């Protein structure tokens, strides 16, 4: 085995935590066409949107997103074929099976209820299905999982507030069905602090908060998210443009959930070598490596780990730091953290013994 193959094998077995994956971003073109047929949903007319001609044309179109908003258009069209609780459960399960094979032991997964509610799908159907998928992954695959409800920035704040009220009325936070809140969708355009009031309410209830920021938007999107109470930042790659903020984030130990292949597909960077992995390591900024929308961006979590290795040539101790930080900053109990840290230790020691 050559050195690169050895490292890829090491990365496959390295115990991972995923913190940034949208379950709706796991809808492959095959599944979109299948569910459209099963549920009697019309996909966009190929005469108007040629990408929807076939699985192949749709897959090819995904290789040419021009921006975040260009991607989001396809992402929202794709998820519109989800109708029944079983559809949501099957989608979540399809993600967990692949994540498990990629060495994921703990997964914190996003979902976007507002967009489904807008199509007339009840809140209970969405959360019930996704939650069922999570429970199955815990039972059958031994993963720990957390559902993170994401507000979307392209819809009115009132629609986010209505979802928040449904979450609270259903006591889904208290029961652990939903663990935390995030925000996503178009970054530049809507007010940076549009969820200020909702985040203030959530803070009173100690709900863990995260936010997509610093993907296309400049570092002020990151500082605004922190001001509103986010304790984690999704993407955050533009943090390197503000040295002072970067030092503050390093000091506070705020985790960035970095998604390298997503950054390339959405043209935030030209290649994975431009994702500021080394700068973050040198500045002591904690980050995890994630897949974001794997069915759209050409790879699941292991593909992202391997792409980082190929572009940045990290050492085993550097990978150990990344893996350990991913565990430490996960939204899980200390006992689960201890279990996962032990698994990392065993895996790294085994690799070091094999490679001498
Ligand atoms: N950014 C913002 N919103 C999203 C993304 C993303 O990468 N993926 C799904 N919704
Ligand atoms: Zn995302």
Short mmCIF file of N, CA, C and O and ligand atoms in Angstrom, two decimals, residues 20-22 71 110 150 183-185 212 215 234-235 257 259 262 292-293 297, ligand 2:
data_model
loop_
_atom_site.label_atom_id
_atom_site.label_comp_id
_atom_site.label_asym_id
_atom_site.label_seq_id
_atom_site.Cartn_x
_atom_site.Cartn_y
_atom_site.Cartn_z
N UNK A 20 -22.17 18.85 10.74
CA UNK A 20 -22.74 19.75 9.73
C UNK A 20 -23.15 18.93 8.51
O UNK A 20 -22.37 18.74 7.57
N UNK A 21 -24.37 18.40 8.57
CA UNK A 21 -24.93 17.71 7.41
C UNK A 21 -26.43 18.00 7.43
O UNK A 21 -27.08 17.92 8.47
N UNK A 22 -26.95 18.41 6.29
CA UNK A 22 -28.39 18.67 6.15
C UNK A 22 -29.02 17.38 5.65
O UNK A 22 -28.62 16.89 4.57
N UNK A 71 -27.14 26.75 -5.84
CA UNK A 71 -27.31 25.42 -5.22
C UNK A 71 -28.65 25.32 -4.49
O UNK A 71 -29.38 24.32 -4.63
N UNK A 110 -28.84 18.44 10.60
CA UNK A 110 -29.78 19.56 10.41
C UNK A 110 -31.00 19.14 9.62
O UNK A 110 -30.92 18.25 8.76
N UNK A 150 -33.15 23.77 11.83
CA UNK A 150 -32.52 24.94 11.19
C UNK A 150 -33.58 25.91 10.67
O UNK A 150 -34.50 25.51 9.95
N UNK A 183 -29.24 28.21 11.96
CA UNK A 183 -29.85 28.88 10.81
C UNK A 183 -28.98 28.64 9.59
O UNK A 183 -27.77 28.41 9.70
N UNK A 184 -29.64 28.68 8.41
CA UNK A 184 -28.92 28.41 7.15
C UNK A 184 -29.64 29.11 6.01
O UNK A 184 -30.43 30.01 6.24
N UNK A 185 -29.36 28.66 4.78
CA UNK A 185 -29.89 29.24 3.54
C UNK A 185 -29.12 30.52 3.18
O UNK A 185 -28.07 30.79 3.77
N UNK A 212 -25.05 29.17 10.45
CA UNK A 212 -24.22 29.25 9.25
C UNK A 212 -23.73 30.70 9.11
O UNK A 212 -24.56 31.62 9.03
N UNK A 215 -19.50 31.83 5.30
CA UNK A 215 -19.34 30.93 4.15
C UNK A 215 -19.16 31.81 2.91
O UNK A 215 -18.06 31.90 2.36
N UNK A 234 -21.14 27.37 11.72
CA UNK A 234 -21.13 26.46 10.58
C UNK A 234 -20.46 27.12 9.38
O UNK A 234 -20.85 28.22 8.97
N UNK A 235 -19.45 26.47 8.86
CA UNK A 235 -18.53 26.96 7.81
C UNK A 235 -17.49 27.87 8.48
O UNK A 235 -16.48 27.39 8.94
N UNK A 257 -17.59 24.31 11.99
CA UNK A 257 -17.88 23.06 11.30
C UNK A 257 -17.58 23.28 9.81
O UNK A 257 -18.39 23.83 9.07
N UNK A 259 -16.65 22.51 5.87
CA UNK A 259 -17.15 21.57 4.85
C UNK A 259 -16.39 21.80 3.54
O UNK A 259 -16.85 22.53 2.65
N UNK A 262 -17.96 21.17 -0.06
CA UNK A 262 -19.03 22.16 -0.25
C UNK A 262 -18.42 23.51 -0.67
O UNK A 262 -18.91 24.16 -1.60
N UNK A 292 -21.86 18.59 4.78
CA UNK A 292 -22.83 19.62 4.41
C UNK A 292 -24.03 19.03 3.64
O UNK A 292 -25.04 18.72 4.24
N UNK A 293 -23.91 18.90 2.32
CA UNK A 293 -24.98 18.35 1.48
C UNK A 293 -24.36 17.30 0.56
O UNK A 293 -24.16 17.55 -0.63
N UNK A 297 -22.69 17.65 -3.31
CA UNK A 297 -21.34 18.21 -3.38
C UNK A 297 -20.25 17.18 -3.68
O UNK A 297 -19.06 17.46 -3.53
ZN1 LIG B 2 -24.76 23.79 5.68
#
